[in-house]
Amino acid sequence: MPTEKAAPLPLSLRERRRAVATREILDAAEKLVTERGLGDLSLRAVARSLGMTVQALYHYFPSRDALVTALVTEAYDELADAVRAATEPGADDPAVPRLVAAAEGYRRWAVDHPERFQLIYGTPLRHYSAPAGGPTTRAMRRVAAVIKRALFDGFTPAQLAAADMPVLSSPLRAHLEQLSPDSLGDLPAPAAALLLSAWGQLHGLVVLEVFGHTSFIGDHQAEVFRTAMRNLVQDVHRRIPDVGAGVGVAAGGGGGEV
Amino acid sequence: MPTEKAAPLPLSLRERRRAVATREILDAAEKLVTERGLGDLSLRAVARSLGMTVQALYHYFPSRDALVTALVTEAYDELADAVRAATEPGADDPAVPRLVAAAEGYRRWAVDHPERFQLIYGTPLRHYSAPAGGPTTRAMRRVAAVIKRALFDGFTPAQLAAADMPVLSSPLRAHLEQLSPDSLGDLPAPAAALLLSAWGQLHGLVVLEVFGHTSFIGDHQAEVFRTAMRNLVQDVHRRIPDVGAGVGVAAGGGGGEV
DNA sequence: TGGCAGTGTGAGATTTTTTTCACGGCGGGG
DNA sequence: CCCCGCCGTGAAAAAAATCTCACACTGCCA
């Protein structure tokens, strides 16, 4: 519930009841999705599972798509929170690099909520497309921001600017550096490209697992993922120079400090 | 059409017509998917676009799911063919590493056929799940096999066995090496893990792009992808020792073999 | 040449979906 | 205190989906 903060506004009782009801509807929808699967998501089903009639829901959501949009947004937010929580200090073994912790938080949430992950990163709903520039887009960026922090916190802008990356074309450099600062705009172009690359690897393995394309690995998914992420950290550190004080980078050359 | 090979069997004319009709149905379905989107895929729609009635289709496919399975299988096969073709010698600039060529073939097919890619790697169809161990599974493995060849052809088993990877648990090693040889069973465990990692990165970037999560990159998707893949090749080569010629790790600088 | 299998149509049963409209009760704010 | 608005139900419109059953034509195989 990241949406309740410092709001001691004199909420009318009416509004409180409305908020509660809305919350119940969303919870029912999420429960329905996790239990019966994405294919059975419909206003009717949600209403049934609440013991209400379909028409009542229209007092809370103007259309089915609005409900879906709310669900998608919440899923993004929960994913972002999960990753953030996983990277918080003391959350885990401090010997684990931040990026690995973040990646495992990402994967953990995905395998714990496969349907909702598919809701976000698949396209499982007929005739639904997220409103352009809507809340889902913003929530999406929030996830990216969390990953960005997990990847780059602890590095100086100078280090990032000197990342060892192939030469990028100047149009691309310009485009990347002109983006909104709350997405990737505050990064030097090579660092932005590096982030995309890392996110790609992270996301790719999770997607393959959640969508069942690596089932032949059996019970060892977690271990495979972890080794891949350790390698990723190594590779990233090899590309970011150690000007001045290198903290975590000892891990880079060594790979040793298991 | 990878399914027609050395089959001068005395096909009955009846059977020929049947084959043609089946082919037409599949083509119509694919056209429909690419033009109207995945949400509108249904037997009725396919029938309409062929000027036939729904019931006739049941003479060719016993159910909607059977048709979908055929579509999925064909999509896998086409993807595999596209990757294979991209890696064939002379297909492209020989200075481009094989893995990069394969990756770009993979991406190319995905962005050229986004709906069919989503059909494979998303879950866009209500109440459809592929038959376990069915043709889709085999077609899936074919894709993996092509990528495996693109990654590892040119390396000796000794090199692969000596890949610089974190220590894998012995259960995992055992599991990986006991897999069927036509998937990953013929690889040393570290190489198998490396393949999964590389496939993950490759797939992840493509998925993010095709599903619209990196639209902020605009027209530069291809360039971002290409640099990421070049880095991937570098990283892979850094992990596979160059027994004999000592070029390997110098490649850190030597991404230069452009 | 005779019959049957293959191929198509017509009609329909059944289910499900989203969404709108009209109406009733209850409670809270002016 | 009273009225307006919120919240819920009942009924129904409109559309679309899969799949079955009975029937007709046609051309191929024996």
Coordinates of C-alpha atoms (C1' of nucleotides) in Angstrom, one line a residue:
Chain A
M1 CA 0.0 0.0 0.0
P2 CA 2.4 2.7 -1.1
T3 CA -0.5 5.1 -1.8
E4 CA -1.3 6.1 1.8
K5 CA 1.0 8.7 3.2
A6 CA 0.5 11.7 5.4
A7 CA -3.1 12.1 4.4
P8 CA -4.9 13.0 7.6
L9 CA -7.3 14.9 5.3
P10 CA -10.8 15.0 6.9
L11 CA -12.0 12.1 4.7
S12 CA -15.7 12.1 4.7
L13 CA -17.1 8.9 6.0
R14 CA -18.7 8.3 2.7
E15 CA -15.3 8.6 1.0
R16 CA -13.8 6.2 3.5
R17 CA -16.4 3.6 2.7
R18 CA -15.8 4.1 -0.9
A19 CA -12.1 3.6 -0.5
V20 CA -12.7 0.4 1.5
A21 CA -15.0 -0.9 -1.2
T22 CA -12.6 -0.1 -3.9
R23 CA -9.8 -1.8 -2.0
E24 CA -12.0 -4.9 -1.6
I25 CA -12.8 -5.0 -5.3
L26 CA -9.2 -4.8 -6.2
D27 CA -8.3 -7.5 -3.7
A28 CA -11.0 -9.8 -5.0
A29 CA -9.8 -9.2 -8.5
E30 CA -6.2 -10.0 -7.6
K31 CA -7.2 -13.1 -5.7
L32 CA -9.3 -14.2 -8.6
V33 CA -6.4 -13.7 -11.0
T34 CA -4.0 -15.7 -8.9
E35 CA -6.5 -18.5 -8.2
R36 CA -8.4 -18.9 -11.4
G37 CA -5.9 -17.5 -13.9
L38 CA -5.8 -14.5 -16.1
G39 CA -8.3 -15.9 -18.6
D40 CA -11.1 -15.8 -16.2
L41 CA -10.7 -12.1 -15.2
S42 CA -14.0 -10.3 -15.9
L43 CA -16.2 -7.9 -14.1
R44 CA -18.8 -10.5 -13.7
A45 CA -16.4 -12.9 -12.1
V46 CA -15.2 -10.3 -9.7
A47 CA -18.7 -9.3 -8.8
R48 CA -19.7 -13.0 -8.2
S49 CA -16.7 -13.5 -5.9
L50 CA -17.8 -10.5 -3.9
G51 CA -21.4 -11.6 -3.7
M52 CA -22.5 -8.5 -5.6
T53 CA -24.0 -7.9 -8.9
V54 CA -22.0 -6.7 -11.9
Q55 CA -23.7 -3.3 -12.1
A56 CA -22.5 -2.2 -8.7
L57 CA -18.9 -2.3 -9.8
Y58 CA -19.6 0.4 -12.4
H59 CA -20.0 2.8 -9.5
Y60 CA -16.3 2.3 -8.7
F61 CA -14.8 1.6 -12.1
P62 CA -16.2 3.2 -15.2
S63 CA -15.3 0.2 -17.4
R64 CA -13.5 -3.0 -17.3
D65 CA -10.4 -1.4 -18.8
A66 CA -10.3 1.0 -15.9
L67 CA -10.2 -1.9 -13.4
V68 CA -7.5 -3.6 -15.4
T69 CA -5.4 -0.5 -15.5
A70 CA -5.7 -0.2 -11.7
L71 CA -4.5 -3.8 -11.4
V72 CA -1.6 -3.3 -13.7
T73 CA -0.5 -0.2 -11.9
E74 CA -0.7 -1.9 -8.6
A75 CA 1.3 -4.8 -9.9
Y76 CA 4.1 -2.5 -11.1
D77 CA 4.1 -0.8 -7.8
E78 CA 4.4 -4.0 -5.8
L79 CA 7.2 -5.2 -8.0
A80 CA 9.0 -1.9 -7.5
D81 CA 8.5 -2.2 -3.8
A82 CA 9.7 -5.8 -3.7
V83 CA 12.9 -4.8 -5.5
R84 CA 13.5 -1.8 -3.4
A85 CA 12.9 -3.9 -0.2
A86 CA 15.4 -6.5 -1.4
T87 CA 18.1 -3.9 -1.8
E88 CA 17.6 -2.2 1.5
P89 CA 20.6 -2.6 3.7
G90 CA 20.4 -5.4 6.2
A91 CA 17.7 -7.1 4.2
D92 CA 20.1 -9.7 3.2
D93 CA 23.6 -10.9 3.4
P94 CA 25.8 -7.8 3.0
A95 CA 28.2 -9.8 1.0
V96 CA 25.7 -10.0 -1.8
P97 CA 26.1 -7.1 -4.3
R98 CA 23.2 -4.8 -4.5
L99 CA 22.4 -5.6 -8.0
V100 CA 22.2 -9.3 -7.2
A101 CA 19.9 -8.6 -4.4
A102 CA 17.7 -6.4 -6.6
A103 CA 17.6 -9.0 -9.3
E104 CA 16.6 -11.7 -6.9
G105 CA 13.9 -9.5 -5.5
Y106 CA 12.7 -9.0 -9.0
R107 CA 12.7 -12.8 -9.7
R108 CA 11.2 -13.6 -6.3
W109 CA 8.2 -11.4 -6.9
A110 CA 7.8 -12.7 -10.4
V111 CA 7.8 -16.4 -9.4
D112 CA 5.6 -15.7 -6.4
H113 CA 3.1 -13.9 -8.5
P114 CA 3.4 -15.4 -11.9
E115 CA -0.1 -14.4 -13.1
R116 CA 0.4 -10.8 -12.1
F117 CA 3.8 -10.7 -13.7
Q118 CA 2.3 -12.0 -16.9
L119 CA -0.3 -9.4 -16.6
I120 CA 2.4 -6.8 -16.7
Y121 CA 4.9 -8.2 -19.1
G122 CA 2.7 -10.3 -21.3
T123 CA -0.4 -9.3 -23.1
P124 CA -2.9 -11.7 -21.7
L125 CA -6.1 -9.6 -21.9
R126 CA -8.3 -9.4 -25.0
H127 CA -8.8 -6.0 -26.3
Y128 CA -7.0 -4.2 -23.5
S129 CA -4.3 -1.7 -24.2
A130 CA -3.0 0.6 -21.5
P131 CA -3.9 4.3 -21.9
A132 CA -0.9 6.1 -23.4
G133 CA 0.9 8.2 -20.9
G134 CA -1.4 6.9 -18.2
P135 CA -0.7 5.6 -14.7
T136 CA 0.7 2.4 -16.0
T137 CA 3.4 4.2 -17.8
R138 CA 4.4 6.1 -14.7
A139 CA 4.4 2.9 -12.6
M140 CA 6.6 1.3 -15.2
R141 CA 9.2 4.0 -14.9
R142 CA 9.2 3.6 -11.2
V143 CA 10.4 0.0 -11.6
A144 CA 13.1 1.2 -13.9
A145 CA 14.2 3.8 -11.4
V146 CA 14.6 1.3 -8.7
I147 CA 16.7 -0.9 -10.9
K148 CA 18.8 2.1 -11.9
R149 CA 19.6 2.9 -8.3
A150 CA 20.5 -0.7 -7.5
L151 CA 22.8 -0.8 -10.4
F152 CA 24.6 2.5 -10.1
D153 CA 24.4 3.7 -6.5
G154 CA 27.9 3.9 -5.2
F155 CA 29.4 5.0 -8.4
T156 CA 30.4 8.6 -9.1
P157 CA 29.1 10.4 -12.2
A158 CA 32.7 10.4 -13.4
Q159 CA 33.0 6.6 -13.2
L160 CA 29.7 6.2 -15.1
A161 CA 30.7 8.7 -17.8
A162 CA 33.8 6.6 -18.4
A163 CA 32.1 3.3 -18.8
D164 CA 33.8 1.0 -21.3
M165 CA 31.1 0.7 -23.9
P166 CA 31.3 0.6 -27.7
V167 CA 31.0 3.9 -29.4
L168 CA 27.4 5.1 -29.6
S169 CA 26.2 7.1 -32.5
S170 CA 25.8 10.8 -31.7
P171 CA 22.0 10.8 -32.4
L172 CA 21.6 8.0 -29.9
R173 CA 23.8 9.8 -27.3
A174 CA 21.8 12.9 -27.7
H175 CA 18.5 11.1 -27.5
L176 CA 19.5 9.2 -24.3
E177 CA 20.8 12.3 -22.5
Q178 CA 17.8 14.3 -23.3
L179 CA 15.3 12.0 -21.7
S180 CA 13.4 12.9 -18.6
P181 CA 15.8 12.9 -15.6
D182 CA 13.4 10.6 -13.6
S183 CA 13.9 7.9 -16.2
L184 CA 17.4 7.7 -17.7
G185 CA 18.1 11.4 -18.5
D186 CA 20.5 12.0 -15.7
L187 CA 22.8 9.2 -16.9
P188 CA 25.7 9.5 -19.3
A189 CA 24.7 7.7 -22.5
P190 CA 27.1 4.8 -22.0
A191 CA 25.7 4.2 -18.6
A192 CA 22.1 4.3 -19.9
A193 CA 23.0 1.7 -22.5
L194 CA 24.7 -0.4 -19.8
L195 CA 21.5 -0.2 -17.7
L196 CA 19.4 -1.4 -20.6
S197 CA 21.7 -4.2 -21.2
A198 CA 21.6 -5.3 -17.6
W199 CA 17.9 -4.9 -17.3
G200 CA 17.5 -7.0 -20.4
Q201 CA 19.5 -9.9 -19.0
L202 CA 17.7 -9.8 -15.7
H203 CA 14.3 -9.5 -17.2
G204 CA 15.0 -12.1 -19.9
L205 CA 15.9 -14.9 -17.5
V206 CA 12.9 -14.1 -15.3
V207 CA 10.6 -14.0 -18.3
L208 CA 11.8 -17.3 -19.7
E209 CA 11.3 -18.9 -16.3
V210 CA 7.9 -17.5 -15.5
F211 CA 6.5 -18.3 -19.0
G212 CA 7.7 -21.8 -18.7
H213 CA 10.5 -21.9 -21.3
T214 CA 13.2 -23.1 -18.9
S215 CA 11.2 -25.7 -17.1
F216 CA 13.8 -28.3 -18.0
I217 CA 16.0 -26.8 -15.4
G218 CA 13.7 -28.1 -12.8
D219 CA 14.3 -27.1 -9.2
H220 CA 17.6 -25.3 -10.0
Q221 CA 16.1 -22.2 -11.5
A222 CA 17.2 -20.1 -8.5
E223 CA 20.8 -21.3 -8.7
V224 CA 21.1 -20.7 -12.4
F225 CA 19.6 -17.3 -12.0
R226 CA 22.0 -16.4 -9.2
T227 CA 25.1 -17.5 -11.1
A228 CA 24.0 -15.5 -14.1
M229 CA 23.5 -12.4 -12.0
R230 CA 26.9 -12.8 -10.3
N231 CA 28.4 -12.9 -13.7
L232 CA 26.4 -9.9 -14.7
V233 CA 27.8 -8.0 -11.7
Q234 CA 31.3 -9.0 -12.7
D235 CA 30.8 -7.9 -16.3
V236 CA 29.3 -4.6 -15.3
H237 CA 32.2 -3.9 -12.9
R238 CA 34.7 -4.7 -15.6
R239 CA 33.1 -2.0 -17.7
I240 CA 33.0 0.7 -15.0
P241 CA 36.5 2.0 -14.2
D242 CA 37.7 2.1 -10.6
V243 CA 38.8 5.6 -10.3
G244 CA 39.8 6.4 -6.8
A245 CA 38.1 4.2 -4.2
G246 CA 36.8 0.9 -5.3
V247 CA 34.6 -0.7 -2.8
G248 CA 32.6 -3.5 -4.2
V249 CA 34.9 -3.9 -7.2
A250 CA 37.2 -6.3 -5.5
A251 CA 34.5 -8.8 -6.4
G252 CA 35.1 -8.0 -10.0
G253 CA 38.5 -9.4 -10.6
G254 CA 38.1 -12.1 -8.0
G255 CA 34.8 -13.6 -8.7
G256 CA 36.4 -15.3 -5.7
E257 CA 34.7 -13.9 -2.6
V258 CA 31.9 -16.4 -2.7
Chain B
M1 CA 8.0 -24.5 -45.0
P2 CA 10.5 -26.7 -43.3
T3 CA 8.1 -29.6 -43.2
E4 CA 8.5 -30.7 -46.9
K5 CA 11.5 -32.8 -47.5
A6 CA 12.0 -35.8 -49.7
A7 CA 8.4 -36.8 -49.6
P8 CA 7.6 -38.1 -53.1
L9 CA 5.1 -40.4 -51.5
P10 CA 2.2 -41.1 -53.8
L11 CA 0.0 -38.6 -52.1
S12 CA -3.5 -39.2 -53.0
L13 CA -5.1 -36.2 -54.7
R14 CA -7.6 -36.0 -51.9
E15 CA -4.7 -35.7 -49.5
R16 CA -3.1 -33.0 -51.6
R17 CA -6.2 -30.9 -51.6
R18 CA -6.5 -31.4 -48.0
A19 CA -2.9 -30.2 -47.5
V20 CA -3.6 -27.2 -49.6
A21 CA -6.7 -26.3 -47.7
T22 CA -4.9 -26.7 -44.4
R23 CA -2.1 -24.5 -45.6
E24 CA -4.7 -21.9 -46.7
I25 CA -6.3 -22.0 -43.3
L26 CA -3.0 -21.5 -41.5
D27 CA -2.1 -18.6 -43.8
A28 CA -5.4 -17.0 -43.3
A29 CA -5.0 -17.3 -39.5
E30 CA -1.5 -15.9 -39.6
K31 CA -2.6 -13.0 -41.8
L32 CA -5.5 -12.4 -39.5
V33 CA -3.2 -12.3 -36.5
T34 CA -0.8 -9.9 -38.0
E35 CA -3.5 -7.6 -39.3
R36 CA -6.2 -7.6 -36.6
G37 CA -4.2 -8.6 -33.6
L38 CA -4.1 -11.5 -31.3
G39 CA -7.3 -10.6 -29.6
D40 CA -9.4 -11.3 -32.6
L41 CA -8.1 -14.7 -33.3
S42 CA -11.0 -17.2 -33.5
L43 CA -12.3 -19.9 -35.7
R44 CA -15.2 -17.7 -36.8
A45 CA -12.9 -14.9 -37.9
V46 CA -10.6 -17.3 -39.8
A47 CA -13.7 -18.8 -41.5
R48 CA -15.0 -15.4 -42.4
S49 CA -11.7 -14.3 -43.9
L50 CA -11.8 -17.4 -46.1
G51 CA -15.4 -17.0 -47.1
M52 CA -16.2 -20.3 -45.5
T53 CA -18.4 -21.2 -42.5
V54 CA -17.0 -22.1 -39.2
Q55 CA -18.1 -25.7 -39.2
A56 CA -16.0 -26.5 -42.2
L57 CA -12.8 -25.8 -40.3
Y58 CA -13.7 -28.6 -37.9
H59 CA -12.9 -31.0 -40.7
Y60 CA -9.3 -29.8 -40.6
F61 CA -8.7 -29.0 -36.9
P62 CA -10.6 -30.8 -34.3
S63 CA -10.7 -27.7 -32.1
R64 CA -9.6 -24.2 -31.7
D65 CA -6.7 -25.2 -29.5
A66 CA -5.4 -27.5 -32.2
L67 CA -5.3 -24.6 -34.7
V68 CA -3.5 -22.5 -32.1
T69 CA -1.0 -25.3 -31.5
A70 CA -0.3 -25.5 -35.2
L71 CA 0.2 -21.7 -35.3
V72 CA 2.6 -21.7 -32.3
T73 CA 4.6 -24.6 -33.8
E74 CA 5.0 -22.8 -37.1
A75 CA 6.0 -19.6 -35.4
Y76 CA 8.8 -21.4 -33.5
D77 CA 9.9 -23.0 -36.7
E78 CA 10.1 -19.8 -38.6
L79 CA 11.9 -18.1 -35.8
A80 CA 14.5 -20.9 -35.7
D81 CA 14.8 -20.7 -39.5
A82 CA 15.3 -17.0 -39.3
V83 CA 18.1 -17.3 -36.7
R84 CA 19.7 -20.1 -38.7
A85 CA 19.6 -18.1 -41.9
A86 CA 21.2 -15.1 -40.2
T87 CA 24.1 -17.1 -39.0
E88 CA 24.8 -18.8 -42.3
P89 CA 28.1 -17.8 -43.8
G90 CA 28.0 -15.0 -46.3
A91 CA 24.6 -14.0 -45.1
D92 CA 26.1 -10.9 -43.6
D93 CA 29.3 -9.1 -42.9
P94 CA 31.7 -11.8 -42.0
A95 CA 33.3 -9.4 -39.4
V96 CA 30.1 -9.8 -37.4
P97 CA 30.5 -12.5 -34.8
R98 CA 28.2 -15.4 -35.3
L99 CA 26.4 -14.8 -32.0
V100 CA 25.7 -11.2 -32.9
A101 CA 24.3 -12.3 -36.3
A102 CA 22.1 -14.8 -34.6
A103 CA 20.9 -12.4 -32.1
E104 CA 20.0 -9.9 -34.7
G105 CA 18.2 -12.5 -36.7
Y106 CA 16.2 -13.3 -33.5
R107 CA 15.3 -9.7 -33.0
R108 CA 14.6 -9.0 -36.6
W109 CA 12.0 -11.8 -36.8
A110 CA 10.5 -10.6 -33.5
V111 CA 10.1 -7.0 -34.6
D112 CA 8.9 -8.1 -38.0
H113 CA 6.3 -10.4 -36.6
P114 CA 5.5 -8.9 -33.2
E115 CA 2.1 -10.6 -32.8
R116 CA 3.4 -14.0 -33.6
F117 CA 6.3 -13.4 -31.3
Q118 CA 3.9 -12.5 -28.5
L119 CA 1.9 -15.6 -29.4
I120 CA 5.0 -17.7 -28.6
Y121 CA 6.5 -15.8 -25.7
G122 CA 3.5 -14.2 -24.1
T123 CA 0.2 -15.8 -23.1
P124 CA -2.3 -13.9 -25.2
L125 CA -4.9 -16.5 -25.7
R126 CA -7.7 -17.2 -23.2
H127 CA -7.9 -20.7 -21.9
Y128 CA -5.2 -22.1 -24.2
S129 CA -2.3 -24.0 -22.8
A130 CA 0.1 -26.0 -25.0
P131 CA -0.2 -29.7 -24.8
A132 CA 2.6 -31.0 -22.6
G133 CA 5.3 -32.7 -24.5
G134 CA 3.5 -31.8 -27.7
P135 CA 4.9 -30.3 -31.0
T136 CA 5.3 -26.9 -29.5
T137 CA 7.8 -28.2 -27.0
R138 CA 9.8 -29.8 -29.7
A139 CA 9.7 -26.7 -31.8
M140 CA 10.9 -24.7 -28.8
R141 CA 13.9 -26.9 -28.4
R142 CA 14.8 -26.4 -32.0
V143 CA 15.1 -22.7 -31.4
A144 CA 17.4 -23.4 -28.4
A145 CA 19.5 -25.7 -30.5
V146 CA 20.1 -23.1 -33.1
I147 CA 21.2 -20.5 -30.5
K148 CA 23.4 -23.1 -29.0
R149 CA 25.2 -23.7 -32.3
A150 CA 25.6 -19.9 -32.9
L151 CA 27.1 -19.5 -29.5
F152 CA 29.4 -22.4 -29.3
D153 CA 30.4 -23.5 -32.8
G154 CA 34.0 -22.9 -33.2
F155 CA 34.9 -23.8 -29.6
T156 CA 36.4 -27.1 -28.6
P157 CA 34.8 -29.2 -25.9
A158 CA 37.9 -28.6 -23.9
Q159 CA 37.4 -24.9 -24.1
L160 CA 33.8 -25.2 -23.1
A161 CA 34.6 -27.4 -20.2
A162 CA 37.0 -24.8 -18.9
A163 CA 34.6 -21.9 -19.0
D164 CA 35.1 -19.5 -16.2
M165 CA 31.9 -19.7 -14.3
P166 CA 31.1 -19.6 -10.6
V167 CA 31.0 -23.0 -9.0
L168 CA 27.8 -24.8 -9.7
S169 CA 26.3 -27.2 -7.1
S170 CA 26.8 -30.8 -7.9
P171 CA 23.1 -31.6 -8.1
L172 CA 22.8 -28.9 -10.7
R173 CA 25.8 -30.1 -12.6
A174 CA 24.4 -33.6 -12.6
H175 CA 21.0 -32.4 -13.7
L176 CA 22.4 -30.3 -16.6
E177 CA 24.6 -33.0 -18.0
Q178 CA 22.0 -35.6 -17.9
L179 CA 19.6 -33.7 -20.1
S180 CA 18.8 -34.9 -23.6
P181 CA 21.7 -34.4 -25.9
D182 CA 19.5 -32.5 -28.4
S183 CA 18.8 -29.9 -25.9
L184 CA 21.7 -29.1 -23.6
G185 CA 22.8 -32.5 -22.5
D186 CA 26.0 -32.6 -24.6
L187 CA 27.4 -29.5 -23.0
P188 CA 29.5 -29.3 -19.9
A189 CA 27.5 -27.8 -17.1
P190 CA 29.3 -24.4 -17.0
A191 CA 28.7 -24.0 -20.7
A192 CA 25.0 -24.8 -20.3
A193 CA 24.7 -22.2 -17.7
L194 CA 26.6 -19.7 -19.9
L195 CA 24.2 -20.5 -22.7
L196 CA 21.2 -19.8 -20.5
S197 CA 22.7 -16.6 -19.4
A198 CA 23.3 -15.4 -22.9
W199 CA 19.9 -16.5 -24.2
G200 CA 18.4 -14.6 -21.3
Q201 CA 20.0 -11.4 -22.2
L202 CA 19.2 -11.8 -25.9
H203 CA 15.6 -12.7 -25.2
G204 CA 15.2 -10.1 -22.5
L205 CA 16.0 -7.1 -24.7
V206 CA 13.9 -8.4 -27.5
V207 CA 10.9 -9.0 -25.2
L208 CA 11.2 -5.6 -23.6
E209 CA 11.2 -4.0 -27.1
V210 CA 8.4 -6.1 -28.6
F211 CA 6.1 -5.6 -25.6
G212 CA 6.7 -1.9 -25.7
H213 CA 8.7 -1.4 -22.5
T214 CA 11.5 0.4 -24.1
S215 CA 9.6 2.6 -26.5
F216 CA 11.4 5.7 -25.0
I217 CA 14.4 4.6 -27.0
G218 CA 12.6 5.5 -30.1
D219 CA 14.3 4.7 -33.4
H220 CA 17.5 3.6 -31.8
Q221 CA 16.4 0.2 -30.6
A222 CA 18.5 -1.6 -33.2
E223 CA 21.6 0.3 -32.1
V224 CA 21.1 -0.3 -28.5
F225 CA 20.5 -4.0 -29.1
R226 CA 23.6 -4.3 -31.3
T227 CA 25.9 -2.7 -28.7
A228 CA 24.5 -4.9 -26.0
M229 CA 25.1 -8.0 -28.1
R230 CA 28.6 -6.9 -28.9
N231 CA 29.2 -6.6 -25.2
L232 CA 27.7 -10.0 -24.7
V233 CA 30.1 -11.5 -27.1
Q234 CA 33.0 -9.8 -25.4
D235 CA 31.8 -11.1 -22.0
V236 CA 31.3 -14.6 -23.3
H237 CA 34.8 -14.7 -24.9
R238 CA 36.3 -13.5 -21.7
R239 CA 34.8 -16.5 -20.0
I240 CA 35.9 -19.1 -22.5
P241 CA 39.6 -19.6 -22.4
D242 CA 41.6 -19.4 -25.6
V243 CA 43.7 -22.5 -25.3
G244 CA 46.4 -22.2 -27.8
A245 CA 46.1 -18.7 -29.0
G246 CA 46.3 -16.3 -26.2
V247 CA 44.1 -13.6 -27.6
G248 CA 41.2 -14.1 -25.2
V249 CA 41.2 -11.8 -22.3
A250 CA 43.1 -9.1 -24.1
A251 CA 39.9 -8.8 -26.0
G252 CA 38.9 -6.6 -23.2
G253 CA 40.5 -4.0 -25.2
G254 CA 40.1 -6.1 -28.2
G255 CA 36.4 -5.7 -28.6
G256 CA 38.2 -4.0 -31.4
E257 CA 37.9 -6.8 -33.8
V258 CA 35.3 -4.7 -35.5
Chain C
dT1 C1' -20.5 -48.0 -61.8
dG2 C1' -21.8 -47.9 -56.9
dG3 C1' -21.0 -46.4 -52.5
dC4 C1' -18.5 -44.0 -49.2
dA5 C1' -15.5 -40.7 -47.3
dG6 C1' -14.5 -36.0 -47.5
dT7 C1' -16.1 -31.4 -47.6
dG8 C1' -19.2 -27.9 -47.1
dT9 C1' -23.8 -25.4 -45.4
dG10 C1' -27.9 -24.4 -42.3
dA11 C1' -29.6 -24.1 -37.9
dG12 C1' -29.1 -24.0 -33.2
dA13 C1' -27.9 -24.9 -28.2
dT14 C1' -25.3 -22.9 -24.8
dT15 C1' -22.5 -19.8 -22.5
dT16 C1' -20.3 -15.6 -21.6
dT17 C1' -19.1 -11.0 -22.0
dT18 C1' -19.7 -5.5 -21.5
dT19 C1' -22.7 -2.0 -20.8
dT20 C1' -27.1 0.9 -20.1
dC21 C1' -31.5 2.2 -17.9
dA22 C1' -34.9 2.5 -14.4
dC23 C1' -35.9 2.1 -9.8
dG24 C1' -35.4 1.8 -4.4
dG25 C1' -33.4 2.6 0.1
dC26 C1' -30.1 4.7 3.3
dG27 C1' -27.4 8.0 5.2
dG28 C1' -25.0 12.4 5.7
dG29 C1' -24.3 17.4 4.7
dG30 C1' -26.4 21.9 4.4
Chain D
dC1 C1' -35.0 18.1 9.0
dC2 C1' -35.0 17.2 4.4
dC3 C1' -33.3 16.3 0.1
dC4 C1' -29.7 14.9 -2.9
dG5 C1' -26.5 11.7 -4.1
dC6 C1' -24.3 7.3 -3.4
dC7 C1' -24.9 2.4 -3.6
dG8 C1' -27.1 -1.5 -4.8
dT9 C1' -30.6 -4.7 -7.6
dG10 C1' -33.5 -6.2 -11.6
dA11 C1' -33.9 -6.5 -16.4
dA12 C1' -32.2 -6.5 -20.8
dA13 C1' -29.8 -5.3 -25.1
dA14 C1' -26.2 -6.6 -28.3
dA15 C1' -22.5 -9.2 -29.6
dA16 C1' -19.6 -13.0 -29.9
dA17 C1' -17.5 -17.5 -28.9
dT18 C1' -17.1 -22.9 -29.3
dC19 C1' -19.0 -26.8 -30.7
dT20 C1' -22.9 -30.4 -32.3
dC21 C1' -26.2 -32.4 -35.4
dA22 C1' -28.5 -33.3 -39.5
dC23 C1' -28.2 -32.9 -44.3
dA24 C1' -26.4 -32.3 -49.4
dC25 C1' -23.0 -32.4 -53.0
dT26 C1' -18.9 -34.4 -55.3
dG27 C1' -15.4 -37.0 -56.8
dC28 C1' -12.4 -40.8 -56.0
dC29 C1' -11.4 -45.9 -55.2
dA30 C1' -12.4 -50.4 -55.7

